[in-house]
Tab-separated table of C-alpha atoms in Angstrom:
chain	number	residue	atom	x	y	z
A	974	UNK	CA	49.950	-18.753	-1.785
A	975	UNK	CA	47.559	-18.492	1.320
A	976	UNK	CA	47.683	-22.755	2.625
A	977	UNK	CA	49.386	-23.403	-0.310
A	978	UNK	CA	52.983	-22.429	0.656
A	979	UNK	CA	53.433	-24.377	3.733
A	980	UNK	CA	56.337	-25.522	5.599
A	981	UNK	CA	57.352	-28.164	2.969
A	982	UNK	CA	57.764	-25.518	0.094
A	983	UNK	CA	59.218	-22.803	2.452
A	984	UNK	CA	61.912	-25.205	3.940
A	985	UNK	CA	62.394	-26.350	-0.125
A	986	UNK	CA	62.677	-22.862	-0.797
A	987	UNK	CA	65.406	-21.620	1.547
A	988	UNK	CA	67.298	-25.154	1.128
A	989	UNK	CA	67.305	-24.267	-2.551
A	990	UNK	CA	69.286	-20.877	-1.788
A	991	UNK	CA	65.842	-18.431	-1.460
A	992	UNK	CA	63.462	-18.044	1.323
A	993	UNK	CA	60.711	-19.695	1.491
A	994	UNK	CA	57.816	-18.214	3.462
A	995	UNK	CA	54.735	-20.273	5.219
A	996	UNK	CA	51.720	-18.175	3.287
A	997	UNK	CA	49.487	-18.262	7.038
A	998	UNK	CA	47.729	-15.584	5.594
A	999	UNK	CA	45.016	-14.725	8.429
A	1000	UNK	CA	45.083	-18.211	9.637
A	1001	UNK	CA	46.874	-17.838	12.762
A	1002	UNK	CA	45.512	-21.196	14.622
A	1003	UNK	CA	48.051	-23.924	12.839
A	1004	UNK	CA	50.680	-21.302	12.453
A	1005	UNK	CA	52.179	-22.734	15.325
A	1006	UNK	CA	52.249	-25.945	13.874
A	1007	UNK	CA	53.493	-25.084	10.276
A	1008	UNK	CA	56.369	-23.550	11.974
A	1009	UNK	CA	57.171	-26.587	14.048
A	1010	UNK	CA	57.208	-28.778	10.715
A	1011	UNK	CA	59.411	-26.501	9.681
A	1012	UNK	CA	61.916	-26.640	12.313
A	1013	UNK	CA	62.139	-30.656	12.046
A	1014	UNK	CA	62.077	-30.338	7.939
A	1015	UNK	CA	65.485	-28.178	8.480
A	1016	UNK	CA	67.064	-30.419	11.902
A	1017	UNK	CA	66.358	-33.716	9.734
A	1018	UNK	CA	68.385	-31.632	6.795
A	1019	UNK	CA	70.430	-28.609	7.698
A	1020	UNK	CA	71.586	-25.667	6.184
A	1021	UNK	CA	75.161	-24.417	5.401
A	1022	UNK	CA	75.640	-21.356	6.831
A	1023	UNK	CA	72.694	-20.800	8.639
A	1024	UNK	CA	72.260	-19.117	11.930
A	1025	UNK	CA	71.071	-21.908	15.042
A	1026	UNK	CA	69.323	-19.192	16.303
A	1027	UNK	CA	67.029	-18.362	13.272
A	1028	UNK	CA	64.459	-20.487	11.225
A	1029	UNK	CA	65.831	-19.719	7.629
A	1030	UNK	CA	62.112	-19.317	6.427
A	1031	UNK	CA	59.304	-16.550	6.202
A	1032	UNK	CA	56.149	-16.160	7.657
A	1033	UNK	CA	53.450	-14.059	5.589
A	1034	UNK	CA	50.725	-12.549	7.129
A	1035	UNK	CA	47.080	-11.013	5.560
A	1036	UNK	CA	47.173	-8.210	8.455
A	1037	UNK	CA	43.513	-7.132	8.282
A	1038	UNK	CA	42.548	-10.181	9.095
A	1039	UNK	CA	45.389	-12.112	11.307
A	1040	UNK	CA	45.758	-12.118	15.275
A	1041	UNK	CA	48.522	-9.767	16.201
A	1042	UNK	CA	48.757	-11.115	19.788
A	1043	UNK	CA	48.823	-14.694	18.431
A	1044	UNK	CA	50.840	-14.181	15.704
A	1045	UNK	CA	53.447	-12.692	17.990
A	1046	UNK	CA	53.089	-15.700	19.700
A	1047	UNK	CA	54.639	-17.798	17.220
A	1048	UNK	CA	56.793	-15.345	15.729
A	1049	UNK	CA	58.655	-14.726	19.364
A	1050	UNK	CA	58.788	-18.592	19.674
A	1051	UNK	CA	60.698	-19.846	16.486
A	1052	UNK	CA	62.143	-16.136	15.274
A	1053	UNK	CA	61.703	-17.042	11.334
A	1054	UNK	CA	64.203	-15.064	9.564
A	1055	UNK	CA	61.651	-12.630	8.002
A	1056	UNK	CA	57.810	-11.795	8.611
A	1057	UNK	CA	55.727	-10.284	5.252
A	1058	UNK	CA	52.684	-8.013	6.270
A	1059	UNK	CA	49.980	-7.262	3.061
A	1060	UNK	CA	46.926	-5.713	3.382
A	1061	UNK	CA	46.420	-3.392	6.390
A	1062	UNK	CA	43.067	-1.978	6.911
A	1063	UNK	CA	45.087	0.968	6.878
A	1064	UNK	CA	48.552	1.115	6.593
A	1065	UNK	CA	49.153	2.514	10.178
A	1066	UNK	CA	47.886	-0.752	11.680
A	1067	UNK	CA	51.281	-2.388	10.416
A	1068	UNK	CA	53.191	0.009	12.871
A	1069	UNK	CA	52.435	-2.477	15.771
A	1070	UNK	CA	53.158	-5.253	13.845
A	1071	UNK	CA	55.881	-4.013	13.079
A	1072	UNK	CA	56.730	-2.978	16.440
A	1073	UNK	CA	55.964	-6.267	18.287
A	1074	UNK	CA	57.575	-8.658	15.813
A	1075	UNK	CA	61.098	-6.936	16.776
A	1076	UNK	CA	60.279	-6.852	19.849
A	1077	UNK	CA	59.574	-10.383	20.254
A	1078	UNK	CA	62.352	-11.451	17.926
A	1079	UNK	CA	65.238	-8.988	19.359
A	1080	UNK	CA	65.253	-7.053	15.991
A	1081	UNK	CA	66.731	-10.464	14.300
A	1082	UNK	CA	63.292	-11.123	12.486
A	1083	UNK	CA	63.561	-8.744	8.851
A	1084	UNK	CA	60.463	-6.755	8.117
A	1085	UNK	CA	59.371	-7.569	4.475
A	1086	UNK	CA	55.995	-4.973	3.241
A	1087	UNK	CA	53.841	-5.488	0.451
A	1088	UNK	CA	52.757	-2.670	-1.234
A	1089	UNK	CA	51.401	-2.154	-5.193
A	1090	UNK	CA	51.499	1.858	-5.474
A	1091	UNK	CA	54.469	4.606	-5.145
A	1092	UNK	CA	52.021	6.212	-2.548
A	1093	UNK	CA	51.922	2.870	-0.510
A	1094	UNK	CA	55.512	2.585	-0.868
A	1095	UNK	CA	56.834	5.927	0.727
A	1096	UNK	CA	53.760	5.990	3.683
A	1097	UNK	CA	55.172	2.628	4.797
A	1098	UNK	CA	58.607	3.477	4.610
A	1099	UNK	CA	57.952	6.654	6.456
A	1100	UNK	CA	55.635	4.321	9.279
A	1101	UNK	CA	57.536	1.267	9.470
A	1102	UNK	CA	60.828	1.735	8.016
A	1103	UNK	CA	61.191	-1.740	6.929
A	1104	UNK	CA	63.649	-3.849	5.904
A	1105	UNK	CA	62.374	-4.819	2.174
A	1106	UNK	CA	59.392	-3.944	0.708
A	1107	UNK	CA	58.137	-6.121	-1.885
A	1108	UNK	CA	56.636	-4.241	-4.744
A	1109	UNK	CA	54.153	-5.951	-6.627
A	1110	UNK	CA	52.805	-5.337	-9.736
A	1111	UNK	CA	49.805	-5.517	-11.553
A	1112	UNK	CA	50.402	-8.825	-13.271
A	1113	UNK	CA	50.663	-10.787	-9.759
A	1114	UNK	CA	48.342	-13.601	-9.199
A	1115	UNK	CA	46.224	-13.670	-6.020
A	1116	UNK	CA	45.378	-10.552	-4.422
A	1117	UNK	CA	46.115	-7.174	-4.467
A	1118	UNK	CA	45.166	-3.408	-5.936
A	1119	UNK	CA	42.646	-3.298	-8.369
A	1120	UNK	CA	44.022	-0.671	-9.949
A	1121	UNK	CA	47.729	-0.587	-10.424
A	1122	UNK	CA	50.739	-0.234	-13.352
A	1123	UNK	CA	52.920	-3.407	-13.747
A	1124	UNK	CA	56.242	-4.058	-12.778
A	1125	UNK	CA	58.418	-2.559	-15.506
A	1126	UNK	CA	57.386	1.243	-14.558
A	1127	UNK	CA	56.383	0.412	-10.382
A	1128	UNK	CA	59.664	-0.845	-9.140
A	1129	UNK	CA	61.640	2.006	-11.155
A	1130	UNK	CA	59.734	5.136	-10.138
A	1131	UNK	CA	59.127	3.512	-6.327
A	1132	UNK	CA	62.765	3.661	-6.251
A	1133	UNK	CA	62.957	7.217	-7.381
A	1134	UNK	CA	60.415	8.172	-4.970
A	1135	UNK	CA	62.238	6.585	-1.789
A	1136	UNK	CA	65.514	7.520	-2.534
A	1137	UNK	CA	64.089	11.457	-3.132
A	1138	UNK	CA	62.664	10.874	0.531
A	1139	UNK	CA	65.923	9.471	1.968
A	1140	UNK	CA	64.951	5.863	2.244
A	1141	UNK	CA	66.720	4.404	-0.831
A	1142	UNK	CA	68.584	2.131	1.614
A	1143	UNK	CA	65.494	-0.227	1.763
A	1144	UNK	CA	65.966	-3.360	-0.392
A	1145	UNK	CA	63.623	-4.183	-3.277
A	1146	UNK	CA	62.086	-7.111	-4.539
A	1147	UNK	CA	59.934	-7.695	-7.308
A	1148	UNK	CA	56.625	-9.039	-7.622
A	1149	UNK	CA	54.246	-10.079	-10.737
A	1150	UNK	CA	54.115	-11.755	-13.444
A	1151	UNK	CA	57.543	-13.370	-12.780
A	1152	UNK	CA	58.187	-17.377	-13.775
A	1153	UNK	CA	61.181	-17.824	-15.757
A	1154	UNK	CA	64.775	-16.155	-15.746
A	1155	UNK	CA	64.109	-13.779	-18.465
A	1156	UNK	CA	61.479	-12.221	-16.000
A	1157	UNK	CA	64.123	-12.792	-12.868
A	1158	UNK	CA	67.035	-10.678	-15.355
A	1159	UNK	CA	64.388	-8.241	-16.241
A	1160	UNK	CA	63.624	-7.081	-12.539
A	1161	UNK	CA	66.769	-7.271	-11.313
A	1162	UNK	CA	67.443	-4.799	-14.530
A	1163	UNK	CA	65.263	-3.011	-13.247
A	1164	UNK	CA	67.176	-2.379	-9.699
A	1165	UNK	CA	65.206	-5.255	-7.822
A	1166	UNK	CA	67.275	-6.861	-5.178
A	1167	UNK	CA	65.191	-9.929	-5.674
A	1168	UNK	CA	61.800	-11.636	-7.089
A	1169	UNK	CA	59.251	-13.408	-5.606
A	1170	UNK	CA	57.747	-15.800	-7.374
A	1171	UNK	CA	54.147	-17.405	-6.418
A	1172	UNK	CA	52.075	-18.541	-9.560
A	1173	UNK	CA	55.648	-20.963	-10.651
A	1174	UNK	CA	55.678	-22.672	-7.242
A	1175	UNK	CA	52.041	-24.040	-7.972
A	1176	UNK	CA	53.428	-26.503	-10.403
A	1177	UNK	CA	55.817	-27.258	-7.641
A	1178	UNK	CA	55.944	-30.948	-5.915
A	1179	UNK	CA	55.935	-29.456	-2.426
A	1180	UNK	CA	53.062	-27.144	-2.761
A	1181	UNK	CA	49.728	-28.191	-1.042
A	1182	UNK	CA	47.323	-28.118	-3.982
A	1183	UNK	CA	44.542	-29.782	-5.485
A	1184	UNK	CA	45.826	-31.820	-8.268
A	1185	UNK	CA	42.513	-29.780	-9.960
A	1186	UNK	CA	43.741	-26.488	-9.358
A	1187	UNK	CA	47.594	-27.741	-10.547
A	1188	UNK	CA	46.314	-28.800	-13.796
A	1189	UNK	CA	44.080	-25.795	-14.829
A	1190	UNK	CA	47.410	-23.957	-13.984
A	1191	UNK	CA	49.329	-25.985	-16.215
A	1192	UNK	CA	46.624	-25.960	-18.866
A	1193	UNK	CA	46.077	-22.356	-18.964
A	1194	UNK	CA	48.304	-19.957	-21.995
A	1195	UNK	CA	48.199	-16.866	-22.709
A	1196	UNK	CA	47.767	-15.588	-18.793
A	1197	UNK	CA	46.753	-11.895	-19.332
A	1198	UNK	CA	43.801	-12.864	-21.307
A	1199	UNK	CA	43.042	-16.173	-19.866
A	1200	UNK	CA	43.451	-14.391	-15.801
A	1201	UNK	CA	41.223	-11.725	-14.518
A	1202	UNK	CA	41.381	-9.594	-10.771
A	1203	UNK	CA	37.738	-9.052	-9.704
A	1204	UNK	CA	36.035	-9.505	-6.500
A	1205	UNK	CA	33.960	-12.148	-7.882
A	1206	UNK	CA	35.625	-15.215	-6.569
A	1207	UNK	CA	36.359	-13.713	-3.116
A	1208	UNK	CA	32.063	-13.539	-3.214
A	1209	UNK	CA	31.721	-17.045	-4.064
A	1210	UNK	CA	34.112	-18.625	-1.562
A	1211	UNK	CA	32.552	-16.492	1.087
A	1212	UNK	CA	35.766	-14.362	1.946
A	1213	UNK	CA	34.295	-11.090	2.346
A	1214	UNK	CA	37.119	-9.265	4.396
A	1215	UNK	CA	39.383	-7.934	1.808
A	1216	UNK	CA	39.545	-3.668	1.530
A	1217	UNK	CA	37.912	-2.633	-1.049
A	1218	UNK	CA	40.491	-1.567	-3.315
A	1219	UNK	CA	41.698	-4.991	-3.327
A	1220	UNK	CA	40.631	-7.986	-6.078
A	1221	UNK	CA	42.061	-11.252	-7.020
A	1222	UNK	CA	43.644	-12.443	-9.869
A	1223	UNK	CA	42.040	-15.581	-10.801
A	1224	UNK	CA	42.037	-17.992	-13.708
A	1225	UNK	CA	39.012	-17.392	-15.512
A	1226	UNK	CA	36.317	-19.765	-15.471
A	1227	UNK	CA	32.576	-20.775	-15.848
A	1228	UNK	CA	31.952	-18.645	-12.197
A	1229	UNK	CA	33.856	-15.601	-13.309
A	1230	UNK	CA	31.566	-16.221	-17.048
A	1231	UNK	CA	28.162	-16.383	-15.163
A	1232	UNK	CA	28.692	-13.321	-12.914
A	1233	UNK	CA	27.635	-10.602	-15.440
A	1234	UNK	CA	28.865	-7.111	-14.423
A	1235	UNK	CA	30.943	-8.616	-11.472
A	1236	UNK	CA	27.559	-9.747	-9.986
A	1237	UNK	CA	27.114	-13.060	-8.610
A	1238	UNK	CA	23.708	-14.291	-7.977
A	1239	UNK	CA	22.136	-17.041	-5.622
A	1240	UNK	CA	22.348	-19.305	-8.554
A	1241	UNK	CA	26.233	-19.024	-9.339
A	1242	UNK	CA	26.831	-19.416	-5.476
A	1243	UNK	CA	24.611	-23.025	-5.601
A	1244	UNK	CA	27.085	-23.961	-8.543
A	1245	UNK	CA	30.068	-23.410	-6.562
A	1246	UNK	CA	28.742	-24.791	-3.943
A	1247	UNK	CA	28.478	-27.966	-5.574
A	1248	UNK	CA	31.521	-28.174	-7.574
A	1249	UNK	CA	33.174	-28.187	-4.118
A	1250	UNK	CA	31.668	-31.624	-3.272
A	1251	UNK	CA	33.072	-32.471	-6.682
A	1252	UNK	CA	36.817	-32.346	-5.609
A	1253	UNK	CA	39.039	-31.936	-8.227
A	1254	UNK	CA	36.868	-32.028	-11.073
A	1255	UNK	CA	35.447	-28.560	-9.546
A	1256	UNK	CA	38.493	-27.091	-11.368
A	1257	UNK	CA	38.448	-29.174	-14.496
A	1258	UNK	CA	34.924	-30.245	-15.637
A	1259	UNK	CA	33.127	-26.841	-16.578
A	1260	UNK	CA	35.470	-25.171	-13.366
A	1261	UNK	CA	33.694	-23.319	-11.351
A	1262	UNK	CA	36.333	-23.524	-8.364
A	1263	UNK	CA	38.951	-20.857	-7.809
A	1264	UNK	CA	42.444	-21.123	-9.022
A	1265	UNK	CA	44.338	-18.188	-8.206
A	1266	UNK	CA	47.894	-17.432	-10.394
A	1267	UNK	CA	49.374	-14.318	-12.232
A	1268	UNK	CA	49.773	-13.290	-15.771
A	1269	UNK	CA	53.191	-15.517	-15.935
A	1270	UNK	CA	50.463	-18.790	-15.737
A	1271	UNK	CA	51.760	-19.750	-19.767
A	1272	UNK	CA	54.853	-19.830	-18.407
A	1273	UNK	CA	54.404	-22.860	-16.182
A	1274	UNK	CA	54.466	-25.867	-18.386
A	1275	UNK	CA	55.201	-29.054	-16.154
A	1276	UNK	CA	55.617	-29.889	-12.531
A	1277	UNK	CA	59.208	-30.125	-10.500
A	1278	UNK	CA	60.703	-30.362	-7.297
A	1279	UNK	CA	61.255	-26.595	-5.747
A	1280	UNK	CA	65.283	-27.312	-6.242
A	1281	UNK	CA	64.853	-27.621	-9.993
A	1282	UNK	CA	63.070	-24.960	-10.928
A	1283	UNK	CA	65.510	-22.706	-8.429
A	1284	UNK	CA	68.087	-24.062	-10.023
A	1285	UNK	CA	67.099	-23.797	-14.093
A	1286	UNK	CA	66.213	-20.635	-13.073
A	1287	UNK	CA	69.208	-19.604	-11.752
A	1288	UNK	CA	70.766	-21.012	-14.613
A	1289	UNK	CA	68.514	-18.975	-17.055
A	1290	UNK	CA	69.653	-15.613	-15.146
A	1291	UNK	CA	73.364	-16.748	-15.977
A	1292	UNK	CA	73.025	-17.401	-19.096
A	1293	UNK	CA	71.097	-14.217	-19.637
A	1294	UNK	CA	74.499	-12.433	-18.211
A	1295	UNK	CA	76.713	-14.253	-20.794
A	1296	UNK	CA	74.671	-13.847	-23.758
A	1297	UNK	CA	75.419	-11.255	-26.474
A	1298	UNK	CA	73.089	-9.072	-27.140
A	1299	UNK	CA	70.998	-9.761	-30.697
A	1300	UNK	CA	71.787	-7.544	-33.605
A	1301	UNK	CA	68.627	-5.585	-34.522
A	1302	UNK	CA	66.990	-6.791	-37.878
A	1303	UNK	CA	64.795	-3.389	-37.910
């Protein structure tokens, strides 16, 4: 949700009873600004219950890529009420970050890690000790591990693993896949303390997306077949930085179809080039451009306001609660 989650969404977000986090990403030179916008989005309209002394949003952060110093910066400035590191070089780098955003905050900022393997989950509880790590599975749209299991068998045996190694106390949320209440009931069956949810908020009135990319999301059925993770689409846009073990999860298109073996050529990279002077018919006439979502893309049938869908959602959960269970016909 890199540019796409920006202060509007975040502030809907939190006002909806989540958090809503500002996807900077490694973009650290508006992140100034995207916090400011959020700080008059929540004066003109504020919270119950919130602290005057926090911004009730989130800041996430692509670490091997983002400005510590000037990300600090920020961070020390408006003191959001959580920062989300993903994708260390190496997972010791998030130590300072770690370090310097309580520091700069006075410890009120919470410490949200990313991680998509058991291994990844106990090295950064042992480094950073954080306050939730977000464990995302292999069904998540965007980026993240190449190679990974999916949410139903992560978030159960990552919270085996930390609470053998004494760090059970760290909260859980669940990542992947998720777009509707039956997935929000299954995590929190699961032992998830939460969900985050990406791919639903791109049908979302407050997200900042090309009404292109919007409709090949809401077009798109049948996500684990029609959505791939490769590298190719990082190669085409020309954002080379990611670690190697990471890919994207992509809506599959004409680009993704004329890179055979993963391998895009001169050609393919002219194409895309173009279809970006197209605008939104990039996405939708023979789409070359990138569209980013998870597995949970069939899910997302129509565009609402962030409220709505937090609310039907909600609602779905509930009624999951309530329901009696069906009586087998096997």
């Amino acid at each position: 949700m890199r540019l796409i989650s920006l202060a509007p969404l975040a502030v809907a977000v939190s006002q909806a009873g989540g958090i809503g986090f500002i996807g900077a990403g490694y973009d650290m030179e508006d992140l100034d600004a995207h916090l400011h916008e959020a700080s008059q989005l929540i004066r003109q309209a504020p919270m119950r219950d919130a602290c005057s002394s926090i911004l009730p949003i989130g800041v996430g952060f692509v670490n091997w890529g983002a400005d510590l110093d000037r990300a600090a910066q920020a961070i020390g400035k408006y003191k959001p009420a959580a920062v989300w590191f993903f994708t260390p070089r190496q997972n010791n780098d998030l130590v300072a970050w770690t370090q310097v955003m309580r520091e700069v905050t006075g410890n009120k900022t919470k410490i949200w890690v990313q991680v998509g393997s058991v291994q990844d989950a106990l090295e950064i509880a042992k480094l950073c000790c954080p306050d939730v790590l977000v464990i995302q599975g292999s069904d998540a749209g965007g980026h993240g591990l190449s190679r990974g299991a999916g949410i139903i068998s992560l978030l159960p045996e990552c919270a085996d693993a930390l609470e053998a190694v004494e760090h059970g106390h760290i909260s859980l949320v669940a990542a992947g896949g998720v777009a509707e209440g039956r997935g929000v009931a299954a995590c929190l069956a699961l032992g998830a303390e939460g969900v985050v949810m990406g791919t639903r908020f791109l049908a979302s009135t407050e997200a900042q997306i090309a009404k292109g990319f919007q409709s090949v999301v809401l077009g798109s059925k049948d996500g684990g077949i029609s959505t791939v993770r490769t590298k190719v689409y990082d190669t085409l846009r020309g954002t080379v930085g990611w670690p190697d073990r990471i890919g994207g999860r992509g809506i599959i298109n004409q680009s993704f179809l004329d890179a055979e073996n993963g391998i895009v050529t001169e050609e393919n990279k002219k194409a895309y080039a173009e279809a970006l002077q197209k605008g939104d018919l990039g996405w939708t006439e023979n789409g070359r451009l990138t569209a980013y979502a998870g597995t949970g893309v069939g899910l997302v049938n129509e565009v609402q306001s962030t409220r709505t869908i937090i609310d039907e959602i909600r609602q779905q959960v509930k009624d999951m609660e309530l329901r009696t269970p069906r009586e087998s016909k096997i």
